[in-house]
Coordinates of C-alpha atoms and ligand atoms in Angstrom, one line a residue:
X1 CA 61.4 110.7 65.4
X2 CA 64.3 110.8 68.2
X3 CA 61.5 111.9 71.1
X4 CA 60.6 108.4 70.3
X5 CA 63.6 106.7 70.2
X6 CA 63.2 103.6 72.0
X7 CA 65.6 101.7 74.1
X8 CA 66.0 98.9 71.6
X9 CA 63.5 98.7 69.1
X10 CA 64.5 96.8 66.0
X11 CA 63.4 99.1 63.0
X12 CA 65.0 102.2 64.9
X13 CA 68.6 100.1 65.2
X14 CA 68.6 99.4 62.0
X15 CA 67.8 102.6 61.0
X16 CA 70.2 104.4 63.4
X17 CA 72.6 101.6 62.5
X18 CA 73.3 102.0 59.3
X19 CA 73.6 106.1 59.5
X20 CA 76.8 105.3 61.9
X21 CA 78.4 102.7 60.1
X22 CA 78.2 105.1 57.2
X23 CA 79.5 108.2 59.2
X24 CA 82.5 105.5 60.5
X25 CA 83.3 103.9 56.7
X26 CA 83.7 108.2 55.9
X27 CA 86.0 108.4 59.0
X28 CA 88.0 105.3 57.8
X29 CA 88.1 107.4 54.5
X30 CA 88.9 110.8 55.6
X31 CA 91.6 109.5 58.5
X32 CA 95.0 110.6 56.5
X33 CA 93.4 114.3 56.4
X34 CA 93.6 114.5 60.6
X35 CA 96.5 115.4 62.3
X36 CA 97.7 111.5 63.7
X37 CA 98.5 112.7 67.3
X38 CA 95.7 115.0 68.5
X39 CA 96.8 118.6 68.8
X40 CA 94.3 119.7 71.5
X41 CA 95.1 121.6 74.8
X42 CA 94.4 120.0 78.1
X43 CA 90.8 120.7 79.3
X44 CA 89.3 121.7 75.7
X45 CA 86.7 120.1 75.7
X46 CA 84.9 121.1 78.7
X47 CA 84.5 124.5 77.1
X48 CA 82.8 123.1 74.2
X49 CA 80.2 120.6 76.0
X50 CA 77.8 121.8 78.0
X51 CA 77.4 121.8 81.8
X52 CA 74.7 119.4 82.5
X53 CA 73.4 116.5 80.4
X54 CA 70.5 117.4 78.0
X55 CA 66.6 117.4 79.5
X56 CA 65.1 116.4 76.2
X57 CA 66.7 114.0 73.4
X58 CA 68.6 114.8 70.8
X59 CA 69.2 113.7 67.6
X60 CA 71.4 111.8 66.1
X61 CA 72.1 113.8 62.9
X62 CA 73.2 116.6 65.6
X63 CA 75.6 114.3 67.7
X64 CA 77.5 113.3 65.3
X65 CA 78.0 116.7 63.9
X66 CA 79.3 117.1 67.1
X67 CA 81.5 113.8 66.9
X68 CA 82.9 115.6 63.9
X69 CA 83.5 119.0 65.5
X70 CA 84.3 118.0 68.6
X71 CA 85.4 115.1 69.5
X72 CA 87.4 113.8 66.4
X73 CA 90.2 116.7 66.8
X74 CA 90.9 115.8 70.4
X75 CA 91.2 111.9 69.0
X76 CA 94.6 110.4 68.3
X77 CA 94.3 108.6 65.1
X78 CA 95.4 105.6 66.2
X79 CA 94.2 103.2 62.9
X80 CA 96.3 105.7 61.1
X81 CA 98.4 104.6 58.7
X82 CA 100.7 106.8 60.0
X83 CA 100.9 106.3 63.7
X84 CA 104.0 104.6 64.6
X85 CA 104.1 105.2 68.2
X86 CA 104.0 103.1 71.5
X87 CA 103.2 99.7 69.1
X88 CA 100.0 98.9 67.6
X89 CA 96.4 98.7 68.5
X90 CA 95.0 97.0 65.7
X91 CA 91.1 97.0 64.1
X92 CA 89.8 95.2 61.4
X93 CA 86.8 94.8 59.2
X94 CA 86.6 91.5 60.8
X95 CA 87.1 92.4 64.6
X96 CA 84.8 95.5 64.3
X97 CA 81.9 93.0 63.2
X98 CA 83.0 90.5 66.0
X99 CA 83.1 93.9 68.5
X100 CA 78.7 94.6 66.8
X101 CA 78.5 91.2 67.7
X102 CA 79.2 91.0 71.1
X103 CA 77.8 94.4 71.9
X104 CA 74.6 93.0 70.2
X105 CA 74.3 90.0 72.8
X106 CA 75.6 92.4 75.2
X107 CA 75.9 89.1 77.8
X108 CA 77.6 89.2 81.2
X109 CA 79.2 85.8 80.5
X110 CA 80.5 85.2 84.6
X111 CA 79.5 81.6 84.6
X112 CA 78.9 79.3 81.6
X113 CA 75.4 78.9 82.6
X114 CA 75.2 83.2 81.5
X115 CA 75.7 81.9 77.9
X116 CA 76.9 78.6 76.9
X117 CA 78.5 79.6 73.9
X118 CA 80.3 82.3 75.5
X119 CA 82.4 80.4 77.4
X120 CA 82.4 77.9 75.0
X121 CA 83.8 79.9 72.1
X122 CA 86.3 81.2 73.9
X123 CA 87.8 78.0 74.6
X124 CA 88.6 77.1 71.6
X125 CA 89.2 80.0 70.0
X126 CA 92.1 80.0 72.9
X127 CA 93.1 76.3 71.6
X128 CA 93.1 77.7 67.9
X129 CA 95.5 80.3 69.0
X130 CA 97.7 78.4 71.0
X131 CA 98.1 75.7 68.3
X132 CA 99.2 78.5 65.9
X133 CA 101.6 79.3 68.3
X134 CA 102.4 75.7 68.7
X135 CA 102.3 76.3 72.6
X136 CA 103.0 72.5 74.4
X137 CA 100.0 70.6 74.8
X138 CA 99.7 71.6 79.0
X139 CA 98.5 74.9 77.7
X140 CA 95.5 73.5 75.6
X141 CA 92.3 72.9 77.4
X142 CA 92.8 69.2 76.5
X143 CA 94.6 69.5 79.6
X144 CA 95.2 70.4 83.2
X145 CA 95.6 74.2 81.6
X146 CA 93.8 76.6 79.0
X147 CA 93.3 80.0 77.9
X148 CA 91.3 83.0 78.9
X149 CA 90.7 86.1 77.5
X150 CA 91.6 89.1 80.0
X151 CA 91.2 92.7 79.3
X152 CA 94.6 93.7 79.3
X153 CA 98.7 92.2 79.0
X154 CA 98.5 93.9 82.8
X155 CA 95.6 91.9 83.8
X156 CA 97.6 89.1 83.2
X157 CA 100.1 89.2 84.6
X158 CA 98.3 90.5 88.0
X159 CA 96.1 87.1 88.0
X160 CA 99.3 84.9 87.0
X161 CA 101.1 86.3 90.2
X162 CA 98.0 86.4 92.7
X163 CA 98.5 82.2 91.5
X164 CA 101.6 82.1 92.4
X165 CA 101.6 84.2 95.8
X166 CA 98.8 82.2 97.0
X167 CA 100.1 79.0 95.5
X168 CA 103.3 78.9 97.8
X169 CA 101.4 81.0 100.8
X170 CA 98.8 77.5 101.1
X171 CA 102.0 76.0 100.9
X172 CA 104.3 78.0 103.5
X173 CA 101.5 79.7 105.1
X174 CA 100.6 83.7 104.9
X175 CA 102.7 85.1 107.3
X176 CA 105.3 84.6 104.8
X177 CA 104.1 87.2 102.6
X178 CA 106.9 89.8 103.7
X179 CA 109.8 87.1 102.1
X180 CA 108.1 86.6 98.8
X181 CA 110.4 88.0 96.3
X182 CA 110.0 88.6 92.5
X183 CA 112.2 88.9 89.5
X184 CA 112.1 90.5 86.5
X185 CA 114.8 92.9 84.4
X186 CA 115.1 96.6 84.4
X187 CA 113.4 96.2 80.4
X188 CA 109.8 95.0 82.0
X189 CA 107.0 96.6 81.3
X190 CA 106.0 98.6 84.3
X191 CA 102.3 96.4 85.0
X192 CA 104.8 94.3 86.7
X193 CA 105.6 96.1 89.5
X194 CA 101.9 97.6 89.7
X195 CA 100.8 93.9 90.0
X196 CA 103.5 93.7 93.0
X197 CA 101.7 96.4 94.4
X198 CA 98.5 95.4 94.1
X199 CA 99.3 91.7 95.2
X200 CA 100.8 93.6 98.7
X201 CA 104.5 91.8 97.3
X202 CA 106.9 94.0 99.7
X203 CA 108.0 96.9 97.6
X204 CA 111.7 95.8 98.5
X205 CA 111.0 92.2 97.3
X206 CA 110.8 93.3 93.8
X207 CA 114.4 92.4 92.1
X208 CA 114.5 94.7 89.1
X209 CA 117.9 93.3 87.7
X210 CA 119.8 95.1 85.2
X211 CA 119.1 94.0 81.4
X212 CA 122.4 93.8 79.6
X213 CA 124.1 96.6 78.4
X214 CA 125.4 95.1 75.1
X215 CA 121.9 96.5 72.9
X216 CA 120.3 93.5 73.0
X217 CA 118.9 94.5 76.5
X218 CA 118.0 90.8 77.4
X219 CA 118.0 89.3 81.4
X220 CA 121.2 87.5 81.7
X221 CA 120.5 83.9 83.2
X222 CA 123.6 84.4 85.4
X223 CA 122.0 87.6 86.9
X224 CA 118.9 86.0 88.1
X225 CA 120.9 83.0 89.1
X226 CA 123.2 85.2 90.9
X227 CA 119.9 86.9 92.6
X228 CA 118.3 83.9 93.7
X229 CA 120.9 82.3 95.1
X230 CA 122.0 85.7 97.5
X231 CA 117.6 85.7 98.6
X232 CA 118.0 82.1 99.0
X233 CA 120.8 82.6 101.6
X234 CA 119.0 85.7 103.3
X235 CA 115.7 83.7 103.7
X236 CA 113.7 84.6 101.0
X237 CA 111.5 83.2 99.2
X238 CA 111.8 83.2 95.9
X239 CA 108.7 82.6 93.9
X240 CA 107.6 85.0 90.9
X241 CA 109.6 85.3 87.2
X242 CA 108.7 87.7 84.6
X243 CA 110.6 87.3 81.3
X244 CA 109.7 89.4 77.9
X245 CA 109.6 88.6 74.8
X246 CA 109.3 91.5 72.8
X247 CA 110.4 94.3 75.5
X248 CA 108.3 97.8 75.3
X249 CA 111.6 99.7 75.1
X250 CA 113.7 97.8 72.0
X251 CA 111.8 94.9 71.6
X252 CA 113.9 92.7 73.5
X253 CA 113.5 89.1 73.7
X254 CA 115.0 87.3 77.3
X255 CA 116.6 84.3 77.1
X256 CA 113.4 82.2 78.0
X257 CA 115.1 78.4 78.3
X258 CA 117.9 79.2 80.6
X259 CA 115.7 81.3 82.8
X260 CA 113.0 78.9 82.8
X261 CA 115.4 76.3 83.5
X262 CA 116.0 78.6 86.3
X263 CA 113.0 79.4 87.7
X264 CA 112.0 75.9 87.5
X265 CA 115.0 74.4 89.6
X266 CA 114.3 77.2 92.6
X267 CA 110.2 76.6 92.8
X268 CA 109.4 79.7 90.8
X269 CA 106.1 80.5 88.8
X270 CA 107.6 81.6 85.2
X271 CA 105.4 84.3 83.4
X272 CA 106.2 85.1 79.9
X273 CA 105.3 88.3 78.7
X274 CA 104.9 88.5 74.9
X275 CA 102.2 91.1 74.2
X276 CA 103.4 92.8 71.2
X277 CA 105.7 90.3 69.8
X278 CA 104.1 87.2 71.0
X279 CA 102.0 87.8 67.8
X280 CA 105.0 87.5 65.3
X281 CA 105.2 83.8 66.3
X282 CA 102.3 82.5 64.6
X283 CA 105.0 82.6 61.9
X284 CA 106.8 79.5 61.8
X285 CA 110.1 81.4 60.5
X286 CA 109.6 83.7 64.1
X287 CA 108.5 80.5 66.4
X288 CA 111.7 80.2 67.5
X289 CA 111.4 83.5 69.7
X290 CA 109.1 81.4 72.3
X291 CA 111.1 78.8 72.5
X292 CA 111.6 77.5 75.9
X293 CA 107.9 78.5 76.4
X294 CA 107.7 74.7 77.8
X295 CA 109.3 76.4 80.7
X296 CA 106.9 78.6 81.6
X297 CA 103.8 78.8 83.8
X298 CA 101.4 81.2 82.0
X299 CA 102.4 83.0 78.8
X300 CA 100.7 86.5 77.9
X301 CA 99.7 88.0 74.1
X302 CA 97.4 90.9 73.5
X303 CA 95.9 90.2 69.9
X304 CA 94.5 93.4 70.3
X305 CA 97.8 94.7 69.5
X306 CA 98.6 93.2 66.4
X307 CA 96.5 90.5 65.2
X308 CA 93.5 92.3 64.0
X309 CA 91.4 92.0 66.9
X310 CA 89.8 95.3 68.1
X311 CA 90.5 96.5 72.1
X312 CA 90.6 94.2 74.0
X313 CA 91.4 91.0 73.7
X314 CA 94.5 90.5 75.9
X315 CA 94.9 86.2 75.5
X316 CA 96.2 84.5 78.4
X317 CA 97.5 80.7 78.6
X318 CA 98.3 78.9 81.9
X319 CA 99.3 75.5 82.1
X320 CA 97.7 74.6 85.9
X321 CA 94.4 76.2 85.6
X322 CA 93.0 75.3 89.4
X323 CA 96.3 77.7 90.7
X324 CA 94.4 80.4 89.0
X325 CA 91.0 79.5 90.3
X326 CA 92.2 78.1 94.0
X327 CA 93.6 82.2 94.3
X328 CA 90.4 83.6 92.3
X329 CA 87.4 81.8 92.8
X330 CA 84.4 83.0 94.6
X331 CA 80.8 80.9 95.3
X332 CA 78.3 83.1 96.3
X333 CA 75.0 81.5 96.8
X334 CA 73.1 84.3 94.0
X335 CA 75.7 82.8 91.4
X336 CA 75.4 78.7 92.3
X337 CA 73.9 76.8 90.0
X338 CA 73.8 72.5 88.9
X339 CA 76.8 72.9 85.9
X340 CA 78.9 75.0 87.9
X341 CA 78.1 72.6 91.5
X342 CA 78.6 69.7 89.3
X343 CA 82.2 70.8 87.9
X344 CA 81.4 70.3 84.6
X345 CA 81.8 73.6 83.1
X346 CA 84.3 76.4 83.1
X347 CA 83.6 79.6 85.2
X348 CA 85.6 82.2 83.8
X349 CA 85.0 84.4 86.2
X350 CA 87.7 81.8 88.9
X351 CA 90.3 83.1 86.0
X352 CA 90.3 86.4 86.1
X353 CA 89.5 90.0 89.0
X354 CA 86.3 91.3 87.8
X355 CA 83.0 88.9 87.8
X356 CA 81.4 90.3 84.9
X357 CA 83.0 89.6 81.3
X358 CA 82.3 90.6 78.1
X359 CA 81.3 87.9 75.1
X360 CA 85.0 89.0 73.5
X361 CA 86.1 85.4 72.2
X362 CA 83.2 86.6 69.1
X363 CA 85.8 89.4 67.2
X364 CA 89.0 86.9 67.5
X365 CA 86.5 84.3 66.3
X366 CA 85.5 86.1 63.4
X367 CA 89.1 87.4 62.6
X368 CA 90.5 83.9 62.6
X369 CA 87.2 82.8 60.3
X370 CA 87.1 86.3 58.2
X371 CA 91.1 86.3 57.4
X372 CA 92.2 82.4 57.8
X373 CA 96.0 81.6 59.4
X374 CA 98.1 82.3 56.4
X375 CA 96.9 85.9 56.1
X376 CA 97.1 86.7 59.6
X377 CA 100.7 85.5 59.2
X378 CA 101.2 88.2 55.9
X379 CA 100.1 90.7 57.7
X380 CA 103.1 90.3 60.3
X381 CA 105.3 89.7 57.9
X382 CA 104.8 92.4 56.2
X383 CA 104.7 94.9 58.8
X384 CA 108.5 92.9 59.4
X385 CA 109.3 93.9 55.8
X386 CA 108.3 97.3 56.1
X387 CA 110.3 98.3 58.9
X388 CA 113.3 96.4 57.8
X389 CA 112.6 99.1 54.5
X390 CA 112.5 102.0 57.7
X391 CA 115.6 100.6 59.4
X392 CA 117.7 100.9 55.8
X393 CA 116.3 104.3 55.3
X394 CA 118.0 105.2 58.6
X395 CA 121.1 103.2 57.8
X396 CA 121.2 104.8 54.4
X397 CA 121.7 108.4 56.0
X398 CA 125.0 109.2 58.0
X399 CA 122.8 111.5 60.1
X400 CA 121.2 109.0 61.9
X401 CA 122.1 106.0 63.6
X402 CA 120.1 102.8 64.4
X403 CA 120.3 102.6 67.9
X404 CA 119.0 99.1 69.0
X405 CA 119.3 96.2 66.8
X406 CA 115.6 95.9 64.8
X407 CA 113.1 93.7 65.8
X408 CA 110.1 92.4 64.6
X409 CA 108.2 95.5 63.9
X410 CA 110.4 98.3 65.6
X411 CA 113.2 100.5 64.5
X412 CA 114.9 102.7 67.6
X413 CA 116.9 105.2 66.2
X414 CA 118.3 108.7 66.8
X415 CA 119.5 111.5 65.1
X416 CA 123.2 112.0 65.8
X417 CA 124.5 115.4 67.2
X418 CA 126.9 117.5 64.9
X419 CA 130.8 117.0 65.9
X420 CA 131.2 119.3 69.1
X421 CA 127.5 118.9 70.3
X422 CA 127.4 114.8 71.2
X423 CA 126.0 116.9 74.6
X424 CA 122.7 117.7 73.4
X425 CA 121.8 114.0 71.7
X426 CA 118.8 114.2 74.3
X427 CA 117.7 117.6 73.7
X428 CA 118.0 117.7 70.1
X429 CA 116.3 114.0 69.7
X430 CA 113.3 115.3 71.8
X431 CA 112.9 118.4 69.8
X432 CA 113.4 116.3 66.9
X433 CA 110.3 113.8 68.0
X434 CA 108.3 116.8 69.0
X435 CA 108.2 118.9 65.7
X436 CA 107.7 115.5 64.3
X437 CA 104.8 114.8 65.9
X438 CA 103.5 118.6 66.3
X439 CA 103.7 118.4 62.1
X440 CA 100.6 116.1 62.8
X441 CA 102.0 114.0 60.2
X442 CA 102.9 111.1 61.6
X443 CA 102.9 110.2 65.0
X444 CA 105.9 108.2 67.0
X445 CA 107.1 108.1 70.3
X446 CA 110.5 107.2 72.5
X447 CA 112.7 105.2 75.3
X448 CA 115.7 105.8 77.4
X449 CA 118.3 103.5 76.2
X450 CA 121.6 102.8 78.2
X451 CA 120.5 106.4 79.7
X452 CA 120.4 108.1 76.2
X453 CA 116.6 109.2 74.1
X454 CA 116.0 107.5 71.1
X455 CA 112.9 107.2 68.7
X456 CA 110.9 104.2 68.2
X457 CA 109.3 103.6 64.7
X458 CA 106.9 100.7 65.3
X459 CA 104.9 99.3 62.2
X460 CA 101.6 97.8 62.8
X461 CA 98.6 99.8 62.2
X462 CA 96.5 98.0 59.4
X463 CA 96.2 100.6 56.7
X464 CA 100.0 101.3 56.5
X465 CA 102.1 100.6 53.7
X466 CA 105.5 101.4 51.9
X467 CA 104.9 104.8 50.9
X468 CA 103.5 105.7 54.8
X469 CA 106.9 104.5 55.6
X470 CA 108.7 106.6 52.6
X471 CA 106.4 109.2 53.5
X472 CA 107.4 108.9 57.2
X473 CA 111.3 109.0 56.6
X474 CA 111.0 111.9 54.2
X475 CA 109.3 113.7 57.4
X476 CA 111.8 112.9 59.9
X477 CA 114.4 114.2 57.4
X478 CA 113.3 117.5 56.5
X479 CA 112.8 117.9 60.5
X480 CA 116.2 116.9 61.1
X481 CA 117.7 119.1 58.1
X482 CA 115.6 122.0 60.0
X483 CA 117.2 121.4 63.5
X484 CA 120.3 120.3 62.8
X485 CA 120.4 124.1 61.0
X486 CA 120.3 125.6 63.6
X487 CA 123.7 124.3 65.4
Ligands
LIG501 C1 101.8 96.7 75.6 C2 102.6 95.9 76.6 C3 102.1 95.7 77.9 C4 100.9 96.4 78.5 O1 99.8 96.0 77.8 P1 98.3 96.3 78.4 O2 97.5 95.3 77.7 O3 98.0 97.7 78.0 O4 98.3 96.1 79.9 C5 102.8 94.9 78.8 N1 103.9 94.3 78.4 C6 104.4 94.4 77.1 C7 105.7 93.7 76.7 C8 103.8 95.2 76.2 O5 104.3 95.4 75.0

């Protein structure tokens, strides 16, 4: 049968089809048995596979015997119930379907004239999600703004500061490149400064200011204030915030008014950066964490992270949608055409760095359809609950402390050193995280703090629930009774 497998015959998809969606349901119902972080050595898979690609097909019975063999022990399990590391990456019944979908269509949706509904869809679906987030009205399409899917939180903010740069270069002119300067605080997630480098920002331009120190890690106001005002005087030009709201560290949320208020008063493009967190505020009791997102130029969210919408789906909202396409729109003859000549239409491919796109606005679609508003806001909330439940576990043993103050899904903790030892908090935290995670079960991951190692817990993956999070503590105690024998 396979030597005849044809590219895309009907009878044989359907056929071949339903074989893997059965051989993924037995996955879904045989994840808990894998190890969650993948205990593979570097490189062992090439001894497995061989050299050169087969001459002659193959069937599909036999590759996924293989997919089994493998491939799935090198995989970290991470729709486990039990992975609690970096934060989520979220599937769902829903988004899988939406993912079929698209893969189905399998459109290259550059232009709206590739496929209408692509662009189409997306557009509202981007209205739909910034009116559960109750963004202002400049965000919505309605207006001189809108919302785009991009592939990734990084992608974003990379095509929100190639706006800006360019925005005050037609302004200024581009030999003033060398005197653009950016800001951001030392909690930022690192795509920031690899947009800098990509955008050819001067590596000294970038201000990393120093988050404060009092656990809440948040940018003081008076800090980038100060900042500004010292560039101002040195002729610089500042032009580029980044504030977080939900940092990768601790979860940290800036101050976004009084920054925006900031960065409005000195010229500067104000990018919010809410890719985990900014999917709490869907829920009106955790809206309050965006506001002063009236402030702000573009605002960032990856639903793929916690709103049941398989990788990727990385939502982005500008408010001034012809900055992004004056800095990222192309017109080659092969791609002209009367909608696009005519203005009428929107070309993602002006919104974002690569031309070609995939038909991704389908899987949010269907999760918004599939699971309605007031379950996706449930399923935050209960991830909430559940690591409030973690964080009291750790407050409940004098071992431990609590290290940052919890926030929206994440607990950072540590383990605290016997009397004498408050030297090896590092070392014995890392061991601690490390024969935790080499137990296979459960999987989490760490920070630097205030220069000291601590644990992050996040809750978020789909299929966990109180006693994963019982489960999880009981593991992190017998490991710490185990090392802390050892003093
Ligand atoms: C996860 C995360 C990112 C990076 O996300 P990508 O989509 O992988 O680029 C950036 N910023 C914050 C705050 C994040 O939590």
């Amino acid at each position: 049968m396979e030597s005849s497998l044809k590219p895309m015959d009907a009878e044989q998809l359907r056929e071949n089809a339903h074989k893997m969606v059965d051989f993924i349901a037995d996955y879904y119902k045989s994840l808990e048995e894998f190890p969650v972080l993948s205990q593979v050595k570097p490189g062992y898979l090439s001894e497995l596979l061989p050299v050169s690609a087969p001459m002659q097909p193959e069937s599909l019975q036999d590759i996924l015997k293989d997919v089994q063999q493998q491939i799935i022990p090198g995989v970290t399990h991470w729709q486990s119930p039990n992975f609690f590391a970096y934060y989520p990456s979220n599937s769902s019944i829903a988004g899988f379907l939406g993912e079929m979908l698209s893969a189905s269509f399998n459109i290259v949706g550059f232009s709206w004239i590739t496929s209408p509904a692509a662009t189409e869809l997306e557009v509202v679906v981007l209205d739909w999600v910034a009116k559960m987030l109750k963004l202002p009205d400049q965000f919505h399409s309605s207006g001189l703004g809108g919302g785009v899917i991009q592939g990734t939180a990084s992608e974003a903010i990379l095509v929100s500061l190639l706006a800006a740069r360019d925005k005050i270069l037609r302004k200024d002119g581009n030999e003033y490149l060398s005197k653009l300067t950016v800001y951001a605080s030392d909690q930022t997630h690192s795509a920031l400064k690899k947009a800098c480098q990509i955008a050819g920002i001067y590596p000294a331009n970038f201000r990393i200011l120093k988050a404060e120190q009092n656990s809440s890690y948040a940018l003081a106001p008076e800090a980038l204030a100060e900042a500004i005002s010292t560039d101002l005087s040195s002729g610089f030009i500042p032009f580029f915030l980044c504030a977080t709201v939900g940092t990768t560290s601790s979860a940290a949320v800036d101050p976004l008014s009084a920054l925006g208020k900031i960065a409005k008063a000195n010229n500067l493009w104000f990018h919010i950066d809410a890719a985990y967190a900014g999917n709490a505020c869907i829920c009106p009791e955790y809206r309050y964490y965006i506001d002063g997102v009236e402030e702000a130029d573009s605002f960032g969210m990856n639903a793929h992270k916690w709103l049941l919408t398989n990788f990727d789906c990385s939502l982005l909202w500008v408010k001034n949608r012809s900055a992004l396409i004056q800095s990222l729109s192309t017109n080659p003859e092969f791609l002209k055409n009367k909608a696009s000549q005519e203005n009428r239409v929107i070309d993602f491919k002006d919104w974002q760095i690569p031309l070609g796109r995939r038909f991704r606005s389908l899987k949010l679609w269907m999760v918004m359809r599939m699971y309605g508003q007031e379950n996706l806001q449930n399923y935050i909330r209960n991830h909430i609950s559940l690591a409030k439940k973690f964080e009291q576990h750790v407050l409940s043993d004098s071992r431990f402390e609590v290290v940052a103050p919890q926030a929206f899904s994440l607990v950072c903790f540590r383990l605290i050193p016997p009397p004498n030892h408050h030297e090896n908090s590092d070392t014995l935290n890392y061991s601690l995280m490390n024969s935790t995670n080499s137990s296979g079960k459960i999987f989490l991951s760490h920070t630097v703090l205030s220069g000291m190692f601590v644990l992050r817990l996040a809750v978020g993956a789909p299929l966990t629930e109180e006693r994963h999070i019982n489960e999880a503590w009981k593991v992190l105690q017998d490991q710490a009774t185990t090392l802390l024998g050892s003093f």
